[in-house]
Short mmCIF file of C-alpha atoms in Angstrom, two decimals:
data_model
loop_
_atom_site.label_atom_id
_atom_site.label_comp_id
_atom_site.label_asym_id
_atom_site.label_seq_id
_atom_site.Cartn_x
_atom_site.Cartn_y
_atom_site.Cartn_z
CA MET A 1 -3.85 -7.23 -16.42
CA ARG A 2 -3.34 -3.57 -15.61
CA THR A 3 0.09 -2.26 -14.88
CA ALA A 4 1.90 1.01 -14.69
CA TYR A 5 5.05 2.65 -15.17
CA ARG A 6 6.15 5.62 -12.98
CA CYS A 7 8.87 7.99 -13.98
CA ARG A 8 10.22 11.42 -13.09
CA ALA A 9 8.84 14.37 -15.04
CA TYR A 10 10.32 17.77 -15.43
CA PRO A 11 7.60 20.22 -16.58
CA ASP A 12 8.61 23.76 -17.63
CA GLU A 13 7.25 26.83 -15.97
CA GLN A 14 4.24 27.08 -18.26
CA GLN A 15 3.32 23.44 -17.77
CA GLN A 16 3.82 23.80 -13.95
CA ALA A 17 1.44 26.68 -13.91
CA VAL A 18 -1.20 24.76 -15.92
CA LEU A 19 -0.71 21.68 -13.90
CA ASN A 20 -0.90 23.43 -10.53
CA ARG A 21 -4.05 25.25 -11.62
CA THR A 22 -5.56 21.75 -12.50
CA PHE A 23 -4.49 20.32 -9.11
CA GLY A 24 -6.38 23.27 -7.43
CA CYS A 25 -9.37 22.63 -9.56
CA VAL A 26 -9.45 18.99 -8.81
CA ARG A 27 -9.21 19.81 -5.21
CA VAL A 28 -12.13 22.37 -5.34
CA VAL A 29 -14.41 19.77 -7.22
CA TRP A 30 -13.56 17.04 -4.76
CA ASN A 31 -14.07 19.04 -1.66
CA ARG A 32 -17.32 20.82 -2.75
CA THR A 33 -18.72 17.51 -3.97
CA LEU A 34 -17.82 15.73 -0.69
CA ALA A 35 -19.32 18.65 1.47
CA ALA A 36 -22.47 18.33 -0.66
CA ARG A 37 -22.81 14.58 -0.06
CA GLN A 38 -22.27 14.99 3.62
CA ALA A 39 -24.86 17.71 3.91
CA ARG A 40 -27.53 15.81 1.77
CA TRP A 41 -26.81 12.77 4.02
CA HIS A 42 -27.23 14.50 7.33
CA GLN A 43 -30.26 16.64 6.27
CA ALA A 44 -32.22 14.15 4.13
CA GLY A 45 -30.67 10.78 4.88
CA GLU A 46 -30.06 10.20 1.14
CA GLY A 47 -27.07 9.24 -0.79
CA THR A 48 -25.62 10.80 -4.08
CA SER A 49 -25.09 9.02 -7.20
CA TYR A 50 -22.39 9.65 -9.70
CA VAL A 51 -24.83 11.15 -12.25
CA GLU A 52 -26.01 13.62 -9.66
CA THR A 53 -22.41 14.63 -8.99
CA ASP A 54 -21.73 15.04 -12.73
CA ARG A 55 -24.67 17.40 -12.99
CA ALA A 56 -23.38 19.42 -10.04
CA LEU A 57 -20.07 19.78 -11.84
CA ILE A 58 -21.85 21.36 -14.81
CA ALA A 59 -23.60 23.74 -12.34
CA MET A 60 -20.30 24.52 -10.78
CA LYS A 61 -18.79 25.61 -14.08
CA LYS A 62 -21.68 27.91 -14.77
CA ASP A 63 -21.14 29.65 -11.30
CA PRO A 64 -19.37 33.02 -12.10
CA ALA A 65 -17.25 32.55 -8.74
CA LEU A 66 -16.06 29.24 -10.10
CA ALA A 67 -15.30 30.34 -13.72
CA PHE A 68 -11.68 29.33 -13.36
CA LEU A 69 -12.83 25.61 -13.62
CA ALA A 70 -13.40 26.05 -17.25
CA GLU A 71 -9.68 27.10 -17.73
CA VAL A 72 -8.32 23.58 -17.24
CA SER A 73 -9.16 20.20 -18.84
CA SER A 74 -12.47 18.84 -17.70
CA VAL A 75 -11.16 15.21 -17.84
CA PRO A 76 -9.30 15.39 -14.39
CA LEU A 77 -12.29 17.03 -12.79
CA GLN A 78 -14.57 14.15 -14.03
CA GLN A 79 -12.04 11.56 -12.93
CA ALA A 80 -12.04 13.10 -9.52
CA LEU A 81 -15.87 12.55 -9.24
CA ARG A 82 -15.44 9.03 -10.45
CA HIS A 83 -12.66 8.23 -7.93
CA GLN A 84 -14.95 9.66 -5.09
CA HIS A 85 -17.79 7.47 -6.22
CA ARG A 86 -15.52 4.47 -6.01
CA ALA A 87 -14.14 5.64 -2.63
CA PHE A 88 -17.71 5.64 -1.17
CA GLN A 89 -18.51 2.20 -2.72
CA ALA A 90 -15.25 0.94 -1.15
CA PHE A 91 -16.20 2.57 2.20
CA PHE A 92 -19.73 0.94 2.17
CA ALA A 93 -18.10 -2.38 1.29
CA ARG A 94 -15.89 -2.08 4.40
CA ARG A 95 -12.76 -2.08 2.28
CA ALA A 96 -11.57 1.51 3.01
CA ARG A 97 -12.12 4.29 5.35
CA TYR A 98 -14.32 7.28 4.80
CA PRO A 99 -13.11 9.65 2.04
CA ARG A 100 -11.46 12.67 3.43
CA PHE A 101 -11.17 16.37 2.20
CA LYS A 102 -8.07 17.10 -0.02
CA SER A 103 -5.36 19.39 1.30
CA ARG A 104 -3.04 21.68 -0.83
CA ARG A 105 -0.02 20.50 1.38
CA SER A 106 -0.34 16.90 0.61
CA ARG A 107 0.38 14.96 -2.71
CA GLN A 108 -1.32 16.50 -5.64
CA SER A 109 -2.39 14.59 -8.74
CA ALA A 110 -4.46 14.84 -11.84
CA HIS A 111 -5.73 11.78 -13.88
CA TYR A 112 -5.94 12.22 -17.84
CA THR A 113 -7.57 9.56 -20.02
CA ARG A 114 -7.05 9.04 -23.65
CA ARG A 115 -8.90 11.94 -24.68
CA ALA A 116 -6.81 14.47 -22.77
CA PHE A 117 -3.35 13.50 -23.71
CA THR A 118 -1.42 11.92 -26.72
CA LEU A 119 1.71 9.83 -26.69
CA ARG A 120 3.36 9.72 -30.13
CA GLY A 121 6.90 9.01 -30.88
CA GLY A 122 7.70 9.04 -27.09
CA GLN A 123 6.30 12.59 -26.66
CA LEU A 124 3.54 13.17 -24.19
CA ARG A 125 1.34 16.12 -24.69
CA LEU A 126 -1.39 17.11 -22.22
CA ALA A 127 -4.58 18.98 -22.70
CA LYS A 128 -4.21 22.87 -22.32
CA THR A 129 -0.44 22.67 -22.69
CA SER A 130 1.35 23.59 -25.79
CA ALA A 131 4.86 21.79 -25.69
CA PRO A 132 5.50 18.07 -24.82
CA LEU A 133 5.94 17.21 -21.21
CA ARG A 134 9.59 16.16 -20.51
CA PHE A 135 10.03 12.86 -18.57
CA VAL A 136 12.77 10.25 -18.09
CA TRP A 137 11.97 6.67 -19.26
CA SER A 138 13.70 4.18 -17.03
CA TRP A 139 12.50 0.85 -18.56
CA PRO A 140 14.65 -0.21 -21.57
CA GLU A 141 12.90 -3.54 -21.81
CA ALA A 142 9.50 -1.57 -22.74
CA ASP A 143 9.30 0.27 -25.96
CA LEU A 144 7.93 3.76 -25.33
CA THR A 145 7.06 4.30 -28.96
CA THR A 146 4.63 1.39 -28.98
CA LEU A 147 3.26 2.09 -25.59
CA ASP A 148 -0.54 2.64 -25.53
CA PRO A 149 -1.55 3.81 -22.22
CA ALA A 150 -5.11 3.90 -21.03
CA MET A 151 -4.36 6.70 -18.53
CA VAL A 152 -1.68 9.24 -17.57
CA ILE A 153 -1.33 10.35 -13.98
CA ILE A 154 0.66 13.44 -13.26
CA SER A 155 1.58 14.08 -9.51
CA ARG A 156 3.54 16.38 -7.57
CA GLU A 157 4.85 15.20 -4.19
CA SER A 158 5.22 17.13 -1.02
CA ASP A 159 8.94 17.45 -1.59
CA GLY A 160 8.44 19.18 -5.02
CA ARG A 161 9.20 16.17 -7.32
CA TRP A 162 7.00 15.58 -10.27
CA TYR A 163 6.03 12.18 -11.74
CA ALA A 164 4.25 10.86 -14.62
CA THR A 165 2.55 7.45 -14.35
CA PHE A 166 1.40 5.52 -17.26
CA THR A 167 -1.20 2.66 -16.82
CA ILE A 168 -1.58 0.24 -19.51
CA ASP A 169 -3.53 -3.10 -20.25
CA ALA A 170 -0.88 -5.62 -20.71
CA SER A 171 -1.24 -9.47 -21.12
CA ASP A 172 -0.57 -11.68 -18.21
CA PRO A 173 2.93 -12.77 -17.82
CA GLU A 174 3.97 -16.42 -17.92
CA PRO A 175 3.76 -18.24 -14.60
CA LEU A 176 7.12 -18.92 -13.05
CA PRO A 177 8.50 -22.48 -13.06
CA GLU A 178 7.42 -24.68 -10.11
CA THR A 179 10.14 -24.96 -7.37
CA GLY A 180 8.30 -27.72 -5.29
CA ARG A 181 8.90 -25.61 -2.18
CA ALA A 182 6.60 -24.09 0.31
CA VAL A 183 7.63 -21.68 3.11
CA GLY A 184 6.03 -20.15 6.37
CA VAL A 185 6.95 -16.68 7.04
CA ASP A 186 6.78 -15.11 10.64
CA LEU A 187 6.93 -11.35 10.59
CA GLY A 188 8.71 -9.46 13.49
CA VAL A 189 10.43 -6.42 14.67
CA THR A 190 13.79 -7.82 15.80
CA HIS A 191 14.07 -9.67 12.42
CA PHE A 192 11.77 -8.50 9.77
CA ALA A 193 11.02 -12.08 8.78
CA VAL A 194 12.04 -15.45 9.74
CA THR A 195 11.17 -18.38 7.36
CA SER A 196 10.45 -22.01 8.08
CA ALA A 197 13.66 -22.84 6.19
CA GLY A 198 15.61 -21.29 8.93
CA GLU A 199 16.41 -17.85 7.06
CA LYS A 200 16.28 -14.85 9.09
CA ILE A 201 15.79 -11.47 7.32
CA ASP A 202 17.02 -8.55 9.18
CA ASN A 203 15.06 -5.58 9.84
CA PRO A 204 16.79 -2.55 8.08
CA ARG A 205 14.92 -0.09 10.35
CA HIS A 206 15.17 2.79 7.84
CA LEU A 207 13.05 5.17 9.95
CA GLU A 208 15.32 4.80 13.06
CA ARG A 209 18.43 5.33 11.06
CA ARG A 210 16.95 8.75 10.13
CA ALA A 211 15.32 9.63 13.29
CA ARG A 212 17.79 12.04 14.37
CA SER A 213 17.89 14.03 11.01
CA LEU A 214 14.16 13.89 10.87
CA ALA A 215 13.84 15.32 14.31
CA ARG A 216 16.35 18.15 13.50
CA TYR A 217 14.45 19.12 10.27
CA GLN A 218 11.16 19.08 12.17
CA ARG A 219 12.65 21.33 14.94
CA ARG A 220 13.63 23.77 12.20
CA LEU A 221 10.14 23.62 10.70
CA ALA A 222 8.63 24.36 14.10
CA ARG A 223 10.58 27.47 14.66
CA CYS A 224 9.57 28.89 11.29
CA GLN A 225 6.78 31.45 11.22
CA GLN A 226 3.57 30.42 9.57
CA GLY A 227 3.29 31.45 6.13
CA SER A 228 6.89 32.42 5.64
CA ALA A 229 8.97 31.21 2.65
CA ASN A 230 11.62 29.74 5.02
CA ARG A 231 8.70 27.55 6.42
CA VAL A 232 7.97 26.24 2.93
CA LYS A 233 11.62 25.44 2.38
CA ALA A 234 11.82 23.75 5.85
CA ALA A 235 8.67 21.66 4.98
CA ALA A 236 10.24 20.53 1.77
CA LYS A 237 13.28 19.31 3.71
CA VAL A 238 11.25 17.31 5.91
CA ALA A 239 9.20 15.75 3.00
CA ARG A 240 12.54 14.85 1.42
CA ALA A 241 13.90 13.11 4.47
CA HIS A 242 10.61 11.15 4.61
CA ARG A 243 10.75 10.36 0.93
CA LYS A 244 14.22 8.78 1.42
CA VAL A 245 12.95 6.58 4.15
CA ARG A 246 9.84 5.66 2.14
CA HIS A 247 11.79 4.84 -0.97
CA ALA A 248 14.42 2.67 0.92
CA ARG A 249 11.57 0.79 2.70
CA ALA A 250 9.75 0.14 -0.50
CA ASP A 251 12.92 -1.11 -2.21
CA PHE A 252 13.52 -3.46 0.62
CA LEU A 253 10.12 -4.80 0.68
CA HIS A 254 10.18 -5.35 -3.13
CA ARG A 255 13.37 -7.32 -3.05
CA ALA A 256 12.36 -9.41 -0.16
CA SER A 257 8.77 -10.23 -1.60
CA THR A 258 10.13 -10.87 -5.08
CA ARG A 259 12.74 -13.38 -3.84
CA LEU A 260 10.12 -15.30 -1.71
CA VAL A 261 7.77 -15.45 -4.75
CA ARG A 262 10.53 -16.77 -7.01
CA GLU A 263 11.89 -19.50 -4.78
CA ASN A 264 8.61 -20.82 -3.42
CA ASP A 265 5.35 -22.16 -4.86
CA VAL A 266 3.48 -21.71 -1.69
CA ILE A 267 3.96 -18.85 0.77
CA VAL A 268 2.05 -18.87 4.18
CA ILE A 269 1.70 -15.85 6.42
CA GLU A 270 -0.33 -14.77 9.31
CA ASP A 271 -3.29 -12.33 9.20
CA LEU A 272 -1.65 -9.88 11.31
CA ASN A 273 -3.95 -6.87 12.89
CA VAL A 274 -1.50 -4.18 12.20
CA ALA A 275 -4.02 -1.46 12.92
CA GLY A 276 -4.61 -2.81 16.33
CA MET A 277 -0.95 -3.36 17.11
CA VAL A 278 0.11 0.23 16.34
CA ARG A 279 -2.09 1.33 19.13
CA ASN A 280 0.59 0.09 21.60
CA ARG A 281 2.44 3.48 21.83
CA ARG A 282 5.65 1.74 22.75
CA LEU A 283 5.81 -0.27 19.59
CA ALA A 284 3.83 1.85 17.21
CA ARG A 285 6.84 3.39 15.47
CA ALA A 286 8.79 0.15 15.25
CA ILE A 287 5.66 -1.71 13.77
CA SER A 288 4.94 1.15 11.35
CA GLY A 289 8.42 1.35 10.20
CA CYS A 290 8.36 -2.45 9.09
CA GLY A 291 5.67 -2.03 6.48
CA TRP A 292 3.98 -5.36 7.18
CA GLY A 293 0.66 -4.45 5.48
CA GLU A 294 2.63 -3.26 2.33
CA PHE A 295 4.59 -6.34 2.37
CA ARG A 296 1.51 -8.61 2.41
CA ARG A 297 -0.01 -6.50 -0.42
CA GLN A 298 3.16 -6.95 -2.58
CA LEU A 299 3.03 -10.81 -1.82
CA ALA A 300 -0.62 -11.10 -2.75
CA CYS A 301 -0.05 -9.05 -6.13
CA LYS A 302 3.07 -10.94 -7.15
CA CYS A 303 1.58 -14.37 -6.27
CA GLU A 304 -1.49 -13.61 -8.39
CA ARG A 305 0.66 -12.31 -11.11
CA TYR A 306 3.27 -15.12 -11.44
CA GLY A 307 1.02 -18.15 -10.62
CA ARG A 308 2.02 -18.65 -6.99
CA ARG A 309 -0.23 -19.42 -3.96
CA LEU A 310 -0.50 -17.24 -0.92
CA VAL A 311 -2.06 -18.69 2.19
CA VAL A 312 -3.03 -16.46 5.19
CA ILE A 313 -3.85 -18.25 8.48
CA ASP A 314 -5.97 -16.93 11.18
CA ARG A 315 -4.38 -14.31 13.47
CA TRP A 316 -5.53 -16.27 16.58
CA TYR A 317 -3.49 -19.25 15.85
CA PRO A 318 -0.94 -19.49 18.64
CA SER A 319 2.06 -20.19 16.38
CA SER A 320 4.82 -18.90 18.91
CA LYS A 321 3.30 -20.91 21.92
CA THR A 322 2.92 -24.27 20.07
CA CYS A 323 5.79 -26.80 19.86
CA SER A 324 6.42 -27.60 16.26
CA GLY A 325 7.71 -30.94 17.15
CA CYS A 326 4.78 -32.45 19.32
CA GLY A 327 2.01 -29.94 19.28
CA TYR A 328 2.13 -28.98 23.09
CA ARG A 329 0.85 -25.62 23.67
CA LEU A 330 2.24 -23.21 26.46
CA ALA A 331 -0.24 -21.33 28.66
CA GLU A 332 1.80 -18.12 28.40
CA LEU A 333 4.84 -16.91 26.58
CA SER A 334 6.09 -13.29 27.31
CA LEU A 335 7.27 -11.20 24.32
CA SER A 336 10.70 -10.95 25.80
CA ALA A 337 11.24 -14.78 25.81
CA ARG A 338 13.05 -15.45 22.59
CA HIS A 339 13.64 -19.16 23.35
CA TRP A 340 11.78 -21.79 25.24
CA THR A 341 11.94 -25.52 25.99
CA CYS A 342 8.87 -27.78 25.43
CA SER A 343 8.06 -29.53 28.72
CA SER A 344 6.36 -32.42 26.73
CA CYS A 345 9.15 -33.38 24.28
CA GLY A 346 12.09 -31.42 25.60
CA ALA A 347 12.84 -29.79 22.40
CA ARG A 348 14.53 -26.36 22.48
CA HIS A 349 12.91 -23.90 20.25
CA ASP A 350 13.72 -20.44 18.73
CA ARG A 351 10.60 -18.42 19.15
CA ASP A 352 10.52 -17.01 15.60
CA LEU A 353 11.65 -20.20 13.82
CA ASN A 354 9.23 -22.28 15.75
CA ALA A 355 6.34 -19.82 14.78
CA ALA A 356 7.32 -19.94 11.19
CA THR A 357 7.36 -23.74 11.19
CA ASN A 358 3.89 -23.75 12.74
CA ILE A 359 2.72 -21.20 10.18
CA LEU A 360 3.72 -23.56 7.35
CA ALA A 361 2.00 -26.35 8.94
CA ALA A 362 -1.18 -24.43 9.43
CA GLY A 363 -1.02 -23.30 5.83
CA ARG A 364 -0.70 -26.82 4.62
CA ALA A 365 -3.97 -27.72 6.59
CA VAL A 366 -5.61 -24.70 4.97
CA ALA A 367 -4.54 -25.92 1.50
CA ARG A 368 -5.95 -29.40 2.25
CA GLY A 369 -9.19 -27.89 3.28
CA SER A 370 -9.07 -29.22 6.83
CA PRO A 371 -12.18 -28.50 8.92
CA GLY A 372 -10.06 -26.75 11.36
CA ASP A 373 -7.96 -24.72 9.09
CA ALA A 374 -9.57 -21.35 10.17
CA CYS A 375 -7.71 -21.40 13.58
CA GLY A 376 -4.94 -23.71 12.81
CA ALA A 377 -6.40 -26.79 14.34
CA GLU A 378 -6.07 -30.46 12.95
CA VAL A 379 -2.39 -29.58 12.38
CA ARG A 380 -0.21 -32.67 12.66
CA HIS A 381 3.21 -31.72 13.65
CA SER A 382 6.40 -33.38 12.63
CA GLY A 383 7.70 -36.25 14.64
CA SER A 384 4.40 -36.73 16.49
CA SER A 385 0.89 -38.48 15.73
CA ARG A 386 -0.65 -35.86 18.14
CA VAL A 387 -3.38 -33.67 16.47
CA ARG A 388 -4.38 -30.40 17.99
CA SER A 389 -7.99 -30.05 18.99
CA ALA A 390 -9.91 -27.04 18.04
CA ALA A 391 -12.36 -27.10 21.05
CA LYS A 392 -10.98 -24.09 22.77
CA GLN A 393 -10.61 -22.06 19.65
CA GLU A 394 -14.38 -22.25 18.59
CA LEU A 395 -15.50 -19.60 21.03
CA ARG A 396 -13.13 -16.97 19.52
CA PRO A 397 -14.23 -14.88 16.43
CA ALA A 398 -11.93 -16.45 13.72
CA ARG A 399 -11.76 -16.02 10.03
CA ALA A 400 -10.60 -18.52 7.47
CA GLY A 401 -7.40 -18.00 5.70
CA ILE A 402 -7.34 -16.44 2.39
CA PRO A 403 -7.57 -19.19 -0.36
CA ALA A 404 -5.35 -19.35 -3.38
CA LEU A 405 -5.00 -16.19 -5.44
CA GLN A 406 -3.97 -18.24 -8.59
CA GLY A 407 -6.84 -18.33 -11.02
CA GLY A 408 -8.67 -21.56 -11.41
CA GLU A 409 -8.05 -22.91 -7.87
#
C-alpha cells in the first residue's frame, strides 16, 4: 500500500531559484508535449505513445532555444511525460477529464524519484541543489531516519507556501475490530449528513463564513493594475483566504469520515451526481462548499484500508419519498418539505432521517445480492411485509451499487 506524508518546506533563496526554474521547465515540457499530441491527432488522427514523447524531450533539449532545459534535473521532466501519458489513459478510460495546459499562476510541482534525491539522517537533498532542504516533520509516530520514500514531490501553492511530500510503500495496517453495526448516510446541505442511527452532523459552511472577506480581497484584486506588484500581493491574499477554507473543510471531512469508519462495519451512501447538481446556479455554491465528492473518496479509501465495507446505492432510488415503515412511495415531494406523513401507515417522517433509513435498507439488499439491488427494489421495510416492486424502475438507466472495497469479498 502506498501512503504519503506531506509537510511544510522552507527552501532558501538558492533552492527557490532552482525549484522555480524546475517548475518552469516542467511546465514547458508538459505544454509543448500536449500541444504536439493535439496537433498530431487533428492532422493525422494518430495518438502519441510515451516512447515518442520521450524522444521528443531529447530533441527539445538539443534545441538551442530550449537550452535551459538542461540546467535542471531531467527526472521531473520525464515524470511530467509519464503523468501526461497516465492522464490520457484515464481520459480514454472515462475516469478523468481531458488533460489541460499548465499555468504559471496555479499550483506548481516537481516529482523526484530515488535517483534525483537522497534522504539520509533526516536530511533531504535534491538534484541540482547544494544544501539540504529544510522541512518540518509533523509525524512523531514515524521515524524519519528510517524512512525510505519512493518519490519526493516538491510543490509551491498559489499563496506562496512550499510543501514536501514523501510517498512510501508501506505494509497494510491491521483491520479495525468489528463493531457489528451498519449505518446509512444521507448527505444534504442543511445538515451535512444524517445517519440512520438518528445522528445529524451539522454543515459547518466554511465557505459562507468567509464569503465577505473573500469578496473584499477579490474586489481589491480587481482594482489592481495588471502585472503590478500590488496585484501579485492581492492575489496571494485571495489564495491564502481560499487555503484557509480548503484546509478547514478537509479537516472536517477527515474527522467525519474517520469516525464513521471506526464506528461501523458497513457504510451505505447514495451515488450522488454532484457534477449535475452544481449546474443549479442557486445551489451550486452551497453544494460545492459541502465537499460530497471528497467525502465519498475519503470513505472509500479508509474503508479499503481498514477492512470496512462501503456500499453505494443507485442515485435513482427514491429514498426521501419512500416510507421507511411500510414502503409507501409518494408521487411528489418538494425540496422545501422537511417532514411528511405517510398516508398508508400514518407515520410521521423527518425527511433526512427517513432517507438515511431507506439508504441503509437498500444497502443491505445490495450486500445480499438481491436481484433488484441496482435501484433499491426488493427492499423489505421494517414493520411491514410489503416488498417494493422494481417494475417502474426498469426503464430508467440505473447502475448497480459499488460492491465491497474490502479485499477478498
